[in-house]
Tab-separated table of C-alpha atoms in Angstrom:
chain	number	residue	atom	x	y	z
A	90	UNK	CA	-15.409	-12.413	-12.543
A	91	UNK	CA	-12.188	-14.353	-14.012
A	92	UNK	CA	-8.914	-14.350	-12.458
A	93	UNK	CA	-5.289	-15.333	-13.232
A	94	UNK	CA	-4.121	-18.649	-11.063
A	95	UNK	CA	-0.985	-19.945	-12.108
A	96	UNK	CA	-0.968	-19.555	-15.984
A	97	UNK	CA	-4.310	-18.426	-16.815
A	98	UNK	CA	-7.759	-17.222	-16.436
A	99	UNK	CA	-10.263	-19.244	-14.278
A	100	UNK	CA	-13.514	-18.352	-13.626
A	101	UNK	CA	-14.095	-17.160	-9.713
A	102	UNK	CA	-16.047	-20.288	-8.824
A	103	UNK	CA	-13.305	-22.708	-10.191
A	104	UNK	CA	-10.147	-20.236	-9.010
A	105	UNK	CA	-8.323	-22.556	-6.681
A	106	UNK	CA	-5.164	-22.343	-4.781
A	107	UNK	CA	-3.998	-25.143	-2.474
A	108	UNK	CA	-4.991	-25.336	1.023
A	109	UNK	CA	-1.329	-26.271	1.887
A	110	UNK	CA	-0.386	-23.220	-0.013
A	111	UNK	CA	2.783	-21.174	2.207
A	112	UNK	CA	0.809	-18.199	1.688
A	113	UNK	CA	-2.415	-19.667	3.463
A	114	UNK	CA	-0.676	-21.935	5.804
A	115	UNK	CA	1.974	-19.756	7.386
A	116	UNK	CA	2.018	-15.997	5.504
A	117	UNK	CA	5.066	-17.085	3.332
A	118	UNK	CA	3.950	-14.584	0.801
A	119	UNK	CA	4.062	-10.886	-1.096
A	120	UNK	CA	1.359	-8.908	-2.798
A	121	UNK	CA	0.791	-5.507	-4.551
A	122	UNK	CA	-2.468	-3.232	-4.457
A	123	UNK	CA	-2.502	-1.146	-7.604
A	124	UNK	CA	-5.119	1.289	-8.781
A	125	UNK	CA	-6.660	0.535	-12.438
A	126	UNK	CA	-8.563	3.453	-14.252
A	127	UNK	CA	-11.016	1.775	-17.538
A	128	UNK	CA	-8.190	-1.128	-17.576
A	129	UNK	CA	-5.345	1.174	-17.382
A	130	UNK	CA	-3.271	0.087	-14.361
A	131	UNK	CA	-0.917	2.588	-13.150
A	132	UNK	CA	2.464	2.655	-11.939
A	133	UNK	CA	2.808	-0.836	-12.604
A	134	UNK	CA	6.559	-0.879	-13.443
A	135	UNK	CA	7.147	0.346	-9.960
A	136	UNK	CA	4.579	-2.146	-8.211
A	137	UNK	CA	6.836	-4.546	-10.064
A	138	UNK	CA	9.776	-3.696	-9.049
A	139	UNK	CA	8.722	-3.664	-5.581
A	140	UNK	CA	7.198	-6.906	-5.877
A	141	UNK	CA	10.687	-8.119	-6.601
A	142	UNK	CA	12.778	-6.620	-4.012
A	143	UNK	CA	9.776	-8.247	-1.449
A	144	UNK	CA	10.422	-11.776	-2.760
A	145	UNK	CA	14.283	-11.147	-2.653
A	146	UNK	CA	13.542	-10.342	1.273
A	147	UNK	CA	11.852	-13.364	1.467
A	148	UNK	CA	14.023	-15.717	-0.360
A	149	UNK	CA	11.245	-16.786	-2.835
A	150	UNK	CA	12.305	-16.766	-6.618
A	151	UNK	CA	12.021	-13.354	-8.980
A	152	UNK	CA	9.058	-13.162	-9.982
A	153	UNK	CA	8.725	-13.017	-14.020
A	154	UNK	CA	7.931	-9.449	-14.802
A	155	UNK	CA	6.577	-10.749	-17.980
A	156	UNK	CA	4.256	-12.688	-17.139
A	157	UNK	CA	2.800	-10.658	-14.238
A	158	UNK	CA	2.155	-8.283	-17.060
A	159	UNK	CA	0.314	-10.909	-19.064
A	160	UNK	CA	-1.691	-11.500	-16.120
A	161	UNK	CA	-2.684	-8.101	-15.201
A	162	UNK	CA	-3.927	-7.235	-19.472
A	163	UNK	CA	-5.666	-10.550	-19.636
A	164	UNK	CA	-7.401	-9.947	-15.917
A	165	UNK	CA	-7.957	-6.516	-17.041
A	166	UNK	CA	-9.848	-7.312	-20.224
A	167	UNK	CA	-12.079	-9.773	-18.837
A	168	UNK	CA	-13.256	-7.820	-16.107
A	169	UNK	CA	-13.849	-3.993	-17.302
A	170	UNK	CA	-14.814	-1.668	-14.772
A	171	UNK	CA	-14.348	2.188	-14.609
A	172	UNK	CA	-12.004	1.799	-11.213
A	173	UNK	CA	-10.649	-1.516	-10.054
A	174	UNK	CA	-8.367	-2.258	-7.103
A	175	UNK	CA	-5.552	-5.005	-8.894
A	176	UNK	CA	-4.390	-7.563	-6.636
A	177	UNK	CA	-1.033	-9.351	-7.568
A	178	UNK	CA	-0.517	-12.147	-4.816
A	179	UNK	CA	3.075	-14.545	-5.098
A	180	UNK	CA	3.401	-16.631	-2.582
A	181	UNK	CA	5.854	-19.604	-1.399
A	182	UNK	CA	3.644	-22.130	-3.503
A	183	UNK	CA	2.230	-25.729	-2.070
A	184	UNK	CA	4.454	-26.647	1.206
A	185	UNK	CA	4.413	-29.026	4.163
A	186	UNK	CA	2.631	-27.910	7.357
A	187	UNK	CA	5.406	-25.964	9.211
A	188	UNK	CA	7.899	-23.138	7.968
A	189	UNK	CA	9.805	-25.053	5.778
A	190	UNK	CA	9.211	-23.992	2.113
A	191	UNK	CA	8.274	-26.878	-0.370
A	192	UNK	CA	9.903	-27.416	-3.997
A	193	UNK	CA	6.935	-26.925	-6.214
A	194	UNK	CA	7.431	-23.710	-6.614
A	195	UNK	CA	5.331	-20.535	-6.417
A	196	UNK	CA	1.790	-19.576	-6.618
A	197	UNK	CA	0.751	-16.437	-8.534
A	198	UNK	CA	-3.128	-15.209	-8.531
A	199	UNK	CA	-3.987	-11.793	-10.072
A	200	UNK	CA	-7.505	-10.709	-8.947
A	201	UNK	CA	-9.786	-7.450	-10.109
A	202	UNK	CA	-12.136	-5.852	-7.338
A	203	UNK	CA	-14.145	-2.661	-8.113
A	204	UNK	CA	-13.668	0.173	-6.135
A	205	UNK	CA	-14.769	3.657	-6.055
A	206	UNK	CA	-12.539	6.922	-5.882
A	207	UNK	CA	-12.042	7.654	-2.422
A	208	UNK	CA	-13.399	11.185	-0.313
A	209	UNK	CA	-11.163	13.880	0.216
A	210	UNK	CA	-11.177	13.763	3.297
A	211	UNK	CA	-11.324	11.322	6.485
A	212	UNK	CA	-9.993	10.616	10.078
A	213	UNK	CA	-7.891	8.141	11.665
A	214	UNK	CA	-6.320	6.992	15.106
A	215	UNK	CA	-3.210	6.080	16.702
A	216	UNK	CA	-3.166	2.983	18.169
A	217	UNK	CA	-0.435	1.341	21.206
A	218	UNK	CA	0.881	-1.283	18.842
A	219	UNK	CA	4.035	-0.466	17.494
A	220	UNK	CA	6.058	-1.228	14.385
A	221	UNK	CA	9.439	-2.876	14.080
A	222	UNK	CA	12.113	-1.113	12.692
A	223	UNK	CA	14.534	-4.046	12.394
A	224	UNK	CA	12.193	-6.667	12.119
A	225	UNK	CA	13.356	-9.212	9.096
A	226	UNK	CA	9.992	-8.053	7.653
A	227	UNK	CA	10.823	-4.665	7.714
A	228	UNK	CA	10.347	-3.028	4.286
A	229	UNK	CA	8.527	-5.956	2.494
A	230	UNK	CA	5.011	-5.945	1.615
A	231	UNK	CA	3.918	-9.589	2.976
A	232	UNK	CA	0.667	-11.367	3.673
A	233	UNK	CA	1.543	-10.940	7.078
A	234	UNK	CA	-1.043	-8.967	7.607
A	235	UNK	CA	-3.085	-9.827	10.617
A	236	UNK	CA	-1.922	-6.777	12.502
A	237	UNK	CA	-2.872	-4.649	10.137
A	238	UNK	CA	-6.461	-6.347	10.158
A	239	UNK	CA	-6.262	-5.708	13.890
A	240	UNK	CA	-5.174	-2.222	13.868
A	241	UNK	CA	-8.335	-1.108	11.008
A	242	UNK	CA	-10.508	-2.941	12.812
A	243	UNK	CA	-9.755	-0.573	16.104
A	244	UNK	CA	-9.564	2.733	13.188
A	245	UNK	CA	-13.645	1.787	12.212
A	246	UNK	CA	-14.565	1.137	15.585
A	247	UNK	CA	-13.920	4.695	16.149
A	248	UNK	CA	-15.294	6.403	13.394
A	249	UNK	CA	-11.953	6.745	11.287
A	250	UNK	CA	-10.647	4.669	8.106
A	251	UNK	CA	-6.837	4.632	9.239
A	252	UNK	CA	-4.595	3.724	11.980
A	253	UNK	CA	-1.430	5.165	12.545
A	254	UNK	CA	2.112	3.681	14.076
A	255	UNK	CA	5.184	4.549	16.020
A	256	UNK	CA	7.910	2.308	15.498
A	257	UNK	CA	9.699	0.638	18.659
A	258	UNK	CA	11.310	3.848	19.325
A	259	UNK	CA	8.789	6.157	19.152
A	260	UNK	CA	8.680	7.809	15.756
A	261	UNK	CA	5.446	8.131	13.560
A	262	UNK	CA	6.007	5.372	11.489
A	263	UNK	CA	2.947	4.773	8.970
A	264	UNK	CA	-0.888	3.519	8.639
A	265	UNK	CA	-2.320	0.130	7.895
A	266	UNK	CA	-2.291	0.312	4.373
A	267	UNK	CA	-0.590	3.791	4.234
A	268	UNK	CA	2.174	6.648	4.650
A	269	UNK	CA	1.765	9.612	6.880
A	270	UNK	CA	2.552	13.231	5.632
A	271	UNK	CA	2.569	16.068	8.016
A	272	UNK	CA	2.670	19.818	7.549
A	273	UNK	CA	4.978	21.454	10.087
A	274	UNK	CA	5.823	25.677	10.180
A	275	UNK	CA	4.804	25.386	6.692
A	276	UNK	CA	6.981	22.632	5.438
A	277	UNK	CA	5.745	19.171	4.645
A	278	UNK	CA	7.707	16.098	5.803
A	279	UNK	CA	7.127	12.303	6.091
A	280	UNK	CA	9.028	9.560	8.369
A	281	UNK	CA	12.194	8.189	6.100
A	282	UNK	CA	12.002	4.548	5.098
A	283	UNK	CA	14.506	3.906	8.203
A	284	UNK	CA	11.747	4.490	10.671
A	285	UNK	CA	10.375	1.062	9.089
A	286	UNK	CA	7.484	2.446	7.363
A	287	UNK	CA	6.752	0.782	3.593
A	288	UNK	CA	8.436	2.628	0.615
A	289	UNK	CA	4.799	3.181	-0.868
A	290	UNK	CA	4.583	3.638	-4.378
A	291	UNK	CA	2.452	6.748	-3.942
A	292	UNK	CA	4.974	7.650	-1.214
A	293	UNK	CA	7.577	7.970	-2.962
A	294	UNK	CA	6.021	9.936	-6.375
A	295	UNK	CA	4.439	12.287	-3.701
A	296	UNK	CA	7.963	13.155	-2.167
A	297	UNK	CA	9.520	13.837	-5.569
A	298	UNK	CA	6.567	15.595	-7.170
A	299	UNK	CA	6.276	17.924	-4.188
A	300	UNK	CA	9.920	18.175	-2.656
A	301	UNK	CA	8.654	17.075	0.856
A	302	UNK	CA	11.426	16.401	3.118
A	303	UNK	CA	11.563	12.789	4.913
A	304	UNK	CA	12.114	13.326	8.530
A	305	UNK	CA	12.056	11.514	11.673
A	306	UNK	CA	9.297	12.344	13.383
A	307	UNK	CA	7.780	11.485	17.154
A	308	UNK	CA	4.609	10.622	17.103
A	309	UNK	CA	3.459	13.351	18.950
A	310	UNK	CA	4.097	15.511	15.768
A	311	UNK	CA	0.702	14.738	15.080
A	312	UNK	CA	-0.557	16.580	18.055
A	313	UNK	CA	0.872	19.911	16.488
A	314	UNK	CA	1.190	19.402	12.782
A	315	UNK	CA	-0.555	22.125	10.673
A	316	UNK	CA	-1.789	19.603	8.289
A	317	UNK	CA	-1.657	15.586	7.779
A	318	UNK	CA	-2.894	13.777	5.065
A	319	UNK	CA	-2.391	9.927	3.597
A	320	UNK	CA	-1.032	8.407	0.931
A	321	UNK	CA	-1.748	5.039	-0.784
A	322	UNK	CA	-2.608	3.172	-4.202
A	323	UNK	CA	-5.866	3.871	-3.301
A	324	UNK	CA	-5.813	6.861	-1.778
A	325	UNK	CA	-3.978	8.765	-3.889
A	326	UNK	CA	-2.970	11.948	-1.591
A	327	UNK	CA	-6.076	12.204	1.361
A	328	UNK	CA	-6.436	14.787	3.637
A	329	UNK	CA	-6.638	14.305	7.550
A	330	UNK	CA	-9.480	16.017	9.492
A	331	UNK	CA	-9.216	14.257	12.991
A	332	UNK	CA	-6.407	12.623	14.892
A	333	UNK	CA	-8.215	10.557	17.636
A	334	UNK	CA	-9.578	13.733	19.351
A	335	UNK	CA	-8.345	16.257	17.727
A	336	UNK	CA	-10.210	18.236	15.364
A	337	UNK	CA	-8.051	19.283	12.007
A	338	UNK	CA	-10.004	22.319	9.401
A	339	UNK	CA	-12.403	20.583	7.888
A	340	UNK	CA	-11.048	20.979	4.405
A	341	UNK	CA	-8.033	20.155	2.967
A	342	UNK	CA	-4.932	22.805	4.146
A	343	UNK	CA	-3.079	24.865	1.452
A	344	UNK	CA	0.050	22.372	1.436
A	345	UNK	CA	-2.570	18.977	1.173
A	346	UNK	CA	-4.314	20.785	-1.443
A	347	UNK	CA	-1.671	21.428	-3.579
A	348	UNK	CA	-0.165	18.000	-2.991
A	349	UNK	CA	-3.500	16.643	-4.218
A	350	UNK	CA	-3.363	18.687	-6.936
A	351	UNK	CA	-0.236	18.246	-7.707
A	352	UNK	CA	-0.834	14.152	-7.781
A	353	UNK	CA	-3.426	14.142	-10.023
A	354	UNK	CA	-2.162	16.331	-12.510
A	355	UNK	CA	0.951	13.981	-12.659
A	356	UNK	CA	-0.177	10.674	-12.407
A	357	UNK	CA	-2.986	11.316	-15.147
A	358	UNK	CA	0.124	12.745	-17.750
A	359	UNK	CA	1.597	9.263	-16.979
A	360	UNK	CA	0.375	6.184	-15.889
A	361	UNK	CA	3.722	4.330	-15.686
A	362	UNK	CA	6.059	7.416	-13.918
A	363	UNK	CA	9.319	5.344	-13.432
């Protein structure tokens, strides 16, 4: 396995990032998750773009779209797999202990992990934590991720792959690693980026490919939606089965199923929709 640390390919076992790095030390740091197909990444542009608006919320420097790009082909080459999860990581670079960001500047690691396309179906949980609407992390995708790791960690202890959020005010919010789609009187909605959810990539292709309407939502929508299912780099568009105790049909609902269809028929005509 080779990956990309700060200007070029290193073999796993000599791949080495500072142990002062702001990105280990304190979280000081963004990341994108995209899907690669036989070394074809897709949506990239839009992963890169998002990248960048993260570091502007941040305050770290653009990051160079150019070489991120050089990064991803060369990582992609060395390590061919049918289905990959690509891991872009940018972080606040080597820094003193404490918040304060050094001068060295940042650290960029691209890293290939094989994965395998994901089951139709699944089940997930709500959990008491909430997210935070107006939090100054609101809307960037950080490495500030312990509760996340919390929050999955509860999801597989009970037999599901996702856990779901309100926000501070009650509103479904979004997953772990995911956005929330729900089928209600025969129209499909998801929570509006205000509700402090991620603007997922997939997200957002899903709502213009299928016309879904982005709603607020309270949680308990969930309790009395026709259909729910996920959507994520990884994921692609997932049906919902069970919501903690409550048993969805066991396949996926007219409106899912199309959306899945719909998805897959798109995203394979182009793997860079911008």
């Amino acid at each position: 396995m080779k990956l990309w640390v700060n200007g070029g390919l290193k073999d796993v076992e000599e791949a080495r990032v500072s142990v002062l790095d702001h990105g280990m030390t304190v979280g000081d740091g963004i990341f994108e998750t995209v899907k690669a197909a036989h070394g074809q990444p897709f949506a990239l542009t839009r992963h890169l773009d998002r990248l960048t608006r993260s570091a502007d919320g941040l305050g770290l420097p653009a990051p160079d779209h150019d070489e991120i790009r050089r990064a991803c082909a060369a990582v992609l080459e060395a390590n061919p797999m049918p289905l990959g999860r690509l891991r872009i990581t940018y972080t606040g670079g080597l820094s003193p202990l404490g918040s304060d960001r050094g001068t060295d500047g940042p650290t960029l690691v691209v890293a290939l992990g094989g994965t395998t396309r994901r089951p139709d179906t699944t089940a997930v949980i709500t959990v008491p934590w909430t997210r935070n609407e107006r939090g100054a992390l609101t809307g960037l995708k950080t490495t500030s991720y312990a509760e996340n790791v919390v929050a999955l960690a509860r999801a597989h202890d009970n037999g599901a792959s996702e856990a779901l959020f309100a926000n501070t005010v009650g509103r479904l919010c979004e997953g772990t690693g995911s956005n929330v789609f729900v089928v209600v009187d025969g129209e499909l909605h998801t929570p509006p980026v205000s509700s402090g959810c991620l603007a997922g990539i997939t997200r957002a292709l899903t709502v213009e490919w299928t016309g879904a309407r982005e709603t607020d939502l309270p949680l308990d929508v969930l309790d009395r939606a026709e259909e729910i299912f996920l959507t994520s780099t990884l994921r692609d568009v997932q049906a919902v089965v069970r919501v903690d105790g409550r048993q969805l049909p066991a396949e996926p609902g007219p409106v899912t199923a199309k959306a899945m269809r719909v998805f897959a028929e798109r995203s394979a005509a182009d793997p860079d929709p911008r």
